[in-house]
PDB file of C-alpha atoms in Angstrom:
ATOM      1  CA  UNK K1495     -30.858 -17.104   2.918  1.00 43.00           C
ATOM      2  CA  UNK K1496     -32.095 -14.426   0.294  1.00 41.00           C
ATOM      3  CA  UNK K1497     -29.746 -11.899   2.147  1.00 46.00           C
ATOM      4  CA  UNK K1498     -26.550 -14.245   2.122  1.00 46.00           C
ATOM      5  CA  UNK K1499     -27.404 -14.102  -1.802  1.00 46.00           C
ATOM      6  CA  UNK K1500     -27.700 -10.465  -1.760  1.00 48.00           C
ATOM      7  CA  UNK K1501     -25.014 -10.152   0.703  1.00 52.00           C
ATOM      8  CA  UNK K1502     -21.867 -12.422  -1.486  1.00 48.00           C
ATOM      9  CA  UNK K1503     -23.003 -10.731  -5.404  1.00 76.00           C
ATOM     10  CA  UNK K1504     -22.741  -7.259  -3.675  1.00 74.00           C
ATOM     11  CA  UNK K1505     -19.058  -8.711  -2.134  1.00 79.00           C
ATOM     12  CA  UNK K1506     -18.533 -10.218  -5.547  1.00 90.00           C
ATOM     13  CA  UNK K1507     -19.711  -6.589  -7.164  1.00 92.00           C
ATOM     14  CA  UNK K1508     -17.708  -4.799  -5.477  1.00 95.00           C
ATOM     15  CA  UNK K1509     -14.244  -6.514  -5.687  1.00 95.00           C
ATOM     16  CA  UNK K1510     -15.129  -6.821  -9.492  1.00 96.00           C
ATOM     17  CA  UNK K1511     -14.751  -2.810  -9.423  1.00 97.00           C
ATOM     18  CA  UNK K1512     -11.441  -2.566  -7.961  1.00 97.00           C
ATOM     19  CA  UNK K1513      -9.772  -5.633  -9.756  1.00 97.00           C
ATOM     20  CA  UNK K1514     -10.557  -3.225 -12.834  1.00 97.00           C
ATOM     21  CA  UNK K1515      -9.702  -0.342 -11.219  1.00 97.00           C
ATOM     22  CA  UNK K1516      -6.429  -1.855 -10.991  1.00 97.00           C
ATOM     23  CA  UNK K1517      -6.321  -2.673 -14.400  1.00 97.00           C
ATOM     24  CA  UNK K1518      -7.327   0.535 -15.463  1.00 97.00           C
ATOM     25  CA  UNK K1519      -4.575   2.178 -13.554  1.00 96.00           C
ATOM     26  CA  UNK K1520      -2.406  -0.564 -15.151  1.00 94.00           C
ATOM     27  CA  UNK K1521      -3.470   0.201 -18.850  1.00 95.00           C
ATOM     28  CA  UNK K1522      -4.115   3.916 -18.611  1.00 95.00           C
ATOM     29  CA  UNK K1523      -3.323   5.404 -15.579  1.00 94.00           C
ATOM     30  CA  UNK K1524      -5.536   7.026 -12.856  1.00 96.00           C
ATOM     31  CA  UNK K1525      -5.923  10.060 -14.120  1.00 94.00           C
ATOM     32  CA  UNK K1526      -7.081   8.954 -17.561  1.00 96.00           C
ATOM     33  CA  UNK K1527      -9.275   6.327 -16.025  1.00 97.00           C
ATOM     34  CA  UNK K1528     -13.019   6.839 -16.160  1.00 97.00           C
ATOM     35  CA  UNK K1529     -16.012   5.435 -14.292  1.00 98.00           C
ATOM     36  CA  UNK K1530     -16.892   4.469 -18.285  1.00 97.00           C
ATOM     37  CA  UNK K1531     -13.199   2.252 -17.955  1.00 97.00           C
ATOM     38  CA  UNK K1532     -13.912   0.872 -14.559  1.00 98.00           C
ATOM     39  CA  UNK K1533     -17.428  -0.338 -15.319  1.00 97.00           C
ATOM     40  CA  UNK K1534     -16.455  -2.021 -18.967  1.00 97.00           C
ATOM     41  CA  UNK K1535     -13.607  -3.810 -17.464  1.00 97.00           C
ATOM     42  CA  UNK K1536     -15.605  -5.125 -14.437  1.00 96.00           C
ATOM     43  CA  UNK K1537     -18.423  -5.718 -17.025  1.00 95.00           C
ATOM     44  CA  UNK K1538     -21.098  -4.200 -15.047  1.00 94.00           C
ATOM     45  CA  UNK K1539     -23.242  -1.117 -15.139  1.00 94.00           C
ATOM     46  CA  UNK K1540     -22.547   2.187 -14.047  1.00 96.00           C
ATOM     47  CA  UNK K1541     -25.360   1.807 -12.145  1.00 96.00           C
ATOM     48  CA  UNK K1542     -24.141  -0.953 -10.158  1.00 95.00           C
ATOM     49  CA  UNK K1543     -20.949   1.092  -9.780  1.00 96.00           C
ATOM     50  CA  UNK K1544     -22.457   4.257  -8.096  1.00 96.00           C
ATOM     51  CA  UNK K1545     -24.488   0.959  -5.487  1.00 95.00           C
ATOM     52  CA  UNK K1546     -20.920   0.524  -4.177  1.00 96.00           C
ATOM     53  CA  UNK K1547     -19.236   3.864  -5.083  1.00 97.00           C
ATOM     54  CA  UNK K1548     -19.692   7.533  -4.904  1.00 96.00           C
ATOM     55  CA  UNK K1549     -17.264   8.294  -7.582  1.00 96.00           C
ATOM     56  CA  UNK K1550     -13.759   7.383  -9.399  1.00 96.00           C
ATOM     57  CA  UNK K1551     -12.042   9.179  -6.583  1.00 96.00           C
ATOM     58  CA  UNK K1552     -13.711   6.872  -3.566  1.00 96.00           C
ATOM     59  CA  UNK K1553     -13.272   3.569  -5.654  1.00 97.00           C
ATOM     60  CA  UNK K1554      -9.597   4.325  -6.020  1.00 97.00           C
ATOM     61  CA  UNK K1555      -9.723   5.547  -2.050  1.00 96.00           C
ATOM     62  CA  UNK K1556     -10.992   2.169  -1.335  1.00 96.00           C
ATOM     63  CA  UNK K1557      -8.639   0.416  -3.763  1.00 97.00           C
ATOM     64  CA  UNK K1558      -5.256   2.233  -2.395  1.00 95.00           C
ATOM     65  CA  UNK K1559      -6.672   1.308   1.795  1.00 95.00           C
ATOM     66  CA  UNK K1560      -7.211  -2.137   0.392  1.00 96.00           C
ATOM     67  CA  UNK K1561      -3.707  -3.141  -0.884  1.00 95.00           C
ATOM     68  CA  UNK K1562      -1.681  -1.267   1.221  1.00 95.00           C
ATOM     69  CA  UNK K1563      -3.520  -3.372   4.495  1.00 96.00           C
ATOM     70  CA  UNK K1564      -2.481  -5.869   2.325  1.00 96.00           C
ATOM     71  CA  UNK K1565       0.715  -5.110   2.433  1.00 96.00           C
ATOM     72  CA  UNK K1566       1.180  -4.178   5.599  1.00 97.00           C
ATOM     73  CA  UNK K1567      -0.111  -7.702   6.426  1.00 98.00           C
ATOM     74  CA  UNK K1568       2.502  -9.175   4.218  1.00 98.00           C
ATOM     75  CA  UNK K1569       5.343  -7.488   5.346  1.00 97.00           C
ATOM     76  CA  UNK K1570       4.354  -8.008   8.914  1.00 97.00           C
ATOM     77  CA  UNK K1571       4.273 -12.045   8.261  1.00 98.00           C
ATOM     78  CA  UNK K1572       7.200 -11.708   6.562  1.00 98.00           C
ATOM     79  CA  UNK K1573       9.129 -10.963   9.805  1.00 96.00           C
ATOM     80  CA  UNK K1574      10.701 -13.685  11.834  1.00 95.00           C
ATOM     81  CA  UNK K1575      11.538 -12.008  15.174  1.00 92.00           C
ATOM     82  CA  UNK K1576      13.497 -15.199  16.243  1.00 91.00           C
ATOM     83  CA  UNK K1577      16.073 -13.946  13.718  1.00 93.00           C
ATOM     84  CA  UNK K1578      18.924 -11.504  14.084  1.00 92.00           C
ATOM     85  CA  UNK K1579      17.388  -7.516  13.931  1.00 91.00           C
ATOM     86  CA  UNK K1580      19.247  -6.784  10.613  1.00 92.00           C
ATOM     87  CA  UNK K1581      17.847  -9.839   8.590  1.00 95.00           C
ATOM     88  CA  UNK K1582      14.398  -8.430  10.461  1.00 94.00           C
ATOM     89  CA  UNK K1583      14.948  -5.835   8.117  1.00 95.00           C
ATOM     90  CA  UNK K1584      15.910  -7.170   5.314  1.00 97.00           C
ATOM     91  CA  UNK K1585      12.802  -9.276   5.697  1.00 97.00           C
ATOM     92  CA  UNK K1586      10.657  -6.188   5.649  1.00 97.00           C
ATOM     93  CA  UNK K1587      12.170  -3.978   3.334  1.00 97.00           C
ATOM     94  CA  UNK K1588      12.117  -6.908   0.717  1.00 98.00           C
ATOM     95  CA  UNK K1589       8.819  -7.689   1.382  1.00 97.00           C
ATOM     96  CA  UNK K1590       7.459  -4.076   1.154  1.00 96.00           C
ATOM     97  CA  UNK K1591       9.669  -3.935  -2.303  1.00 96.00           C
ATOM     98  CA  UNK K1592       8.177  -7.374  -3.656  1.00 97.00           C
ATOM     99  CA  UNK K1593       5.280  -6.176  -2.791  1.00 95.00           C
ATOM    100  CA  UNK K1594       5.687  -2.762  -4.561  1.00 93.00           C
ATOM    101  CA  UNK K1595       6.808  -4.735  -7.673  1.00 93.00           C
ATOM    102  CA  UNK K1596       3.730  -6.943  -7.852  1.00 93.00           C
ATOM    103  CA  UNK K1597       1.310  -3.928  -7.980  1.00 90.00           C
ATOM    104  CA  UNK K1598       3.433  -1.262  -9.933  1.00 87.00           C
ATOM    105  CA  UNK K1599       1.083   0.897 -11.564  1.00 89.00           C
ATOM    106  CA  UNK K1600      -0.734   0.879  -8.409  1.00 91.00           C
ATOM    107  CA  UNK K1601       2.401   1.857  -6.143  1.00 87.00           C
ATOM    108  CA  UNK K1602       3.489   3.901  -8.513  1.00 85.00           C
ATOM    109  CA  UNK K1603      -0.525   5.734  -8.603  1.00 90.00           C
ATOM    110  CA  UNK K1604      -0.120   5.450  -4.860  1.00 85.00           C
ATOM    111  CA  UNK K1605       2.911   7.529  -4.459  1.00 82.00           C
ATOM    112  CA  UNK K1606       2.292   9.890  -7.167  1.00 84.00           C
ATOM    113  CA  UNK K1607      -1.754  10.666  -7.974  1.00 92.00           C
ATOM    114  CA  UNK K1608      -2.931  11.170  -4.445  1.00 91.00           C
ATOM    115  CA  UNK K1609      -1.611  14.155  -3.729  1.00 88.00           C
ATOM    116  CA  UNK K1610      -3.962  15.325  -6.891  1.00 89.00           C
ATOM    117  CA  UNK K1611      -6.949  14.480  -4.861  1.00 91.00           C
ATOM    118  CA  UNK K1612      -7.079  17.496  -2.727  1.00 91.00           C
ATOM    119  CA  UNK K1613      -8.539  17.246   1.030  1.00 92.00           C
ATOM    120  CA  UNK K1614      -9.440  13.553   0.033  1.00 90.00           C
ATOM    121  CA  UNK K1615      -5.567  13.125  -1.092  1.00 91.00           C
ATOM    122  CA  UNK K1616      -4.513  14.547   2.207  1.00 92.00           C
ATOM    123  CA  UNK K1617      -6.414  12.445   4.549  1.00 93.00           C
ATOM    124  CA  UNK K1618      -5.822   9.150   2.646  1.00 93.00           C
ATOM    125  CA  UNK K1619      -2.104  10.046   2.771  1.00 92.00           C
ATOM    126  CA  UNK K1620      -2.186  10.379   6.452  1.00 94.00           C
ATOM    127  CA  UNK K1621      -4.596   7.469   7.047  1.00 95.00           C
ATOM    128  CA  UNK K1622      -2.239   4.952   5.303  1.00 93.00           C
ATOM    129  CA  UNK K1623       1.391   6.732   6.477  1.00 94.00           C
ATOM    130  CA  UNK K1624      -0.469   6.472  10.277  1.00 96.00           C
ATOM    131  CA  UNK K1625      -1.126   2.251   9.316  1.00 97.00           C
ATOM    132  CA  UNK K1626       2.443   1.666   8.443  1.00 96.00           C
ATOM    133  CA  UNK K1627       3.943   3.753  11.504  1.00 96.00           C
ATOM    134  CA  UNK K1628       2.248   1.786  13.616  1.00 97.00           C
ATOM    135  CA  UNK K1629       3.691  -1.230  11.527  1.00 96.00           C
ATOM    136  CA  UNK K1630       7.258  -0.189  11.943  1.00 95.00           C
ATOM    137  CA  UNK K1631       6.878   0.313  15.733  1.00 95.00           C
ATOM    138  CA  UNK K1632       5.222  -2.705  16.272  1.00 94.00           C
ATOM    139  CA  UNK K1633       7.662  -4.532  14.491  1.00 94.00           C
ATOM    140  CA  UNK K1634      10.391  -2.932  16.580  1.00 92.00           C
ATOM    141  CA  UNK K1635       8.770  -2.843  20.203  1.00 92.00           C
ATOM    142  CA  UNK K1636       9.706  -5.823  20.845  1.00 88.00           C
ATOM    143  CA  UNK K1637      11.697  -7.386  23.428  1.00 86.00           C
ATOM    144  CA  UNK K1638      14.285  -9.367  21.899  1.00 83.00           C
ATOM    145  CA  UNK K1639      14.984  -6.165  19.855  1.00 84.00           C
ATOM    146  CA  UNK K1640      15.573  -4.122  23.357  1.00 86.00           C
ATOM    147  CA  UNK K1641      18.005  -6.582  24.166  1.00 83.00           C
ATOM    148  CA  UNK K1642      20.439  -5.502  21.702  1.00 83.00           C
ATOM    149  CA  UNK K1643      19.689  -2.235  21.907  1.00 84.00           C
ATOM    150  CA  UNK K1644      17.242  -1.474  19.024  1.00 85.00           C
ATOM    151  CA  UNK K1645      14.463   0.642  20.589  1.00 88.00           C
ATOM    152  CA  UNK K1646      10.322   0.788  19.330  1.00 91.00           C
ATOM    153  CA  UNK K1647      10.942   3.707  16.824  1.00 92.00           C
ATOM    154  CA  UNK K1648       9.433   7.328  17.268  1.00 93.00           C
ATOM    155  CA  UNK K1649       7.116   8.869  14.970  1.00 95.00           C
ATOM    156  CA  UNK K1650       9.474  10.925  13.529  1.00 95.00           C
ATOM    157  CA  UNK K1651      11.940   8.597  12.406  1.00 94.00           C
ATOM    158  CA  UNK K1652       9.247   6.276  11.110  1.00 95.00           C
ATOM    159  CA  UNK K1653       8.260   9.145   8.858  1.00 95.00           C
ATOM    160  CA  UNK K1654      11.740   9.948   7.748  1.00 94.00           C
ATOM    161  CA  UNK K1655      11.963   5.914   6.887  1.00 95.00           C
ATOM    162  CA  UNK K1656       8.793   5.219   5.352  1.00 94.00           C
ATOM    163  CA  UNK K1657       8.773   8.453   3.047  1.00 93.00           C
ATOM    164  CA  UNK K1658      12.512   8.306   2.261  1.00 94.00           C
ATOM    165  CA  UNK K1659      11.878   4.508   1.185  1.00 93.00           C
ATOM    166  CA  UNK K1660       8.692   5.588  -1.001  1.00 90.00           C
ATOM    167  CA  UNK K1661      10.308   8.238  -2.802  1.00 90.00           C
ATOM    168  CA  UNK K1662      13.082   5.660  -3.808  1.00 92.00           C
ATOM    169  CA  UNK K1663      10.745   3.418  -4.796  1.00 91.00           C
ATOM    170  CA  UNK K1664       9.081   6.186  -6.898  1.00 87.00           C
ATOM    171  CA  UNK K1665      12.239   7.422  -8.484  1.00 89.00           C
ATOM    172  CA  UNK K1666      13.669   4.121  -9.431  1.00 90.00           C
ATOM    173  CA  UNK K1667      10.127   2.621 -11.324  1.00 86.00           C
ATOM    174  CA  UNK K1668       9.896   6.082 -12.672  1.00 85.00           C
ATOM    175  CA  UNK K1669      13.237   5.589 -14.053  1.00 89.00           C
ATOM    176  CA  UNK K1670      12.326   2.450 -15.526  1.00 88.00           C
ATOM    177  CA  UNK K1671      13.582   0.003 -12.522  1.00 91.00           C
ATOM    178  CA  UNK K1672      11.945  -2.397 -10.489  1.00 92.00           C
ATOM    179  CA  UNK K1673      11.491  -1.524  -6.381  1.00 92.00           C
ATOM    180  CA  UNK K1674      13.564  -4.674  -5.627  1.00 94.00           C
ATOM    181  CA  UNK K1675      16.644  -2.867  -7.857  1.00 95.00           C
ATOM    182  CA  UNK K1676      16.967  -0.585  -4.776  1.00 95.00           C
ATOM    183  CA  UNK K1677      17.005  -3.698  -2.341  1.00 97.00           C
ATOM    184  CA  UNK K1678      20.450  -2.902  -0.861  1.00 97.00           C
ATOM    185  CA  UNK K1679      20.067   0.281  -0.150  1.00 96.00           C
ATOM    186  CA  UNK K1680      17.200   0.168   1.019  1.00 96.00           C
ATOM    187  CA  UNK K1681      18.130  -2.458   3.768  1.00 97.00           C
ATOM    188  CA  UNK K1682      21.792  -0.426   4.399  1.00 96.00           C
ATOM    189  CA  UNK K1683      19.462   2.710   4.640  1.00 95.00           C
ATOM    190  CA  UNK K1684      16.721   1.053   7.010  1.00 94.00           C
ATOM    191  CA  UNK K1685      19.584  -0.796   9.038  1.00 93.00           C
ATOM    192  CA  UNK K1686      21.558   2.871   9.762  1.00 92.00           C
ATOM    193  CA  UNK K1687      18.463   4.126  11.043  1.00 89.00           C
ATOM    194  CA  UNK K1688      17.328   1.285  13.087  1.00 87.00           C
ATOM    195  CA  UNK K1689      20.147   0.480  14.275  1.00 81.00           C
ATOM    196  CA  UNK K1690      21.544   0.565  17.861  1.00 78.00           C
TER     197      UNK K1690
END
């Protein structure tokens, strides 16, 4: 019983650090966030900060893996393969984009402060661009897809989707828009590439 305790306040701990991680990146920005920032926000001690974290950098490591499963969960629900392979799509891209909306700072972090981590940076990159590859062809290997032609996508064109779509996504909130302002051609884009 003692180590369910233990167990849920180290659960409870922990998410308290990345809830204000992600309000730190929301106020300030990663790069001007401190441990000091993460721990007054959470309202805990840096002490109990280095039980769960090596530093700033693995917190936000942990943060950035955490919501884009997330995501990747919510687009994938978002899918109806009973319906036509275009509105499949448009189901996805408007998920990912809602989804991008609801955590800017964070997508916006995502896209833009990770490659300012270095080796770390450069493994994270590749560890979450591998996650939503396998997303994209698992949302098009499917048989009902093959049917009208539309074929489980190739590595390469997943790339050249996925990063095209995240650097529009980074232009337009950088510009001062909202993801879902690039909705339609995003889906027009996605569709030409996916297509049969």
């Amino acid at each position: 019983m003692v180590t369910r305790t233990h167990t849920a306040t180290s659960v409870d701990f922990r998410r308290r650090l990345l809830d204000a991680m992600t309000a730190a990146i929301d106020e300030i920005g990663y790069r001007d966030t401190t441990v000091a920032d993460v721990v007054r926000l959470a309202r805990t001690s840096r002490r109990t900060f280095y039980e769960h974290f090596a530093s700033k950098e693995s917190c936000y490591v942990a943060l950035v893996s955490e919501a884009n499963d997330v995501m990747i969960a919510r687009i994938t629900a978002a899918v109806d393969p009973a319906r036509p392979w275009s509105t499949q799509v448009r189901q996805a891209v408007e998920e990912w984009l809602a989804c991008s909306d609801a955590e800017r700072a964070l997508t916006h972090s995502w896209i833009r402060d990770i490659p300012a981590l270095g080796t770390l940076g450069r493994q994270l990159q590749r560890d979450l661009m591998e996650k939503f590859i396998d997303m994209v062809q698992s949302l098009t290997d499917r048989e009902s897809l093959r049917a009208r032609g539309i074929h489980r996508v190739d590595r390469q064109m997943a790339i050249l989707l996925l990063g095209g779509l995240r650097e529009l996504i980074a232009s337009n909130v950088e510009d001062g828009g909202q993801a879902t302002d690039i909705t339609e051609t995003a889906v027009r884009a996605s569709i030409a590439l996916l297509g049969p």
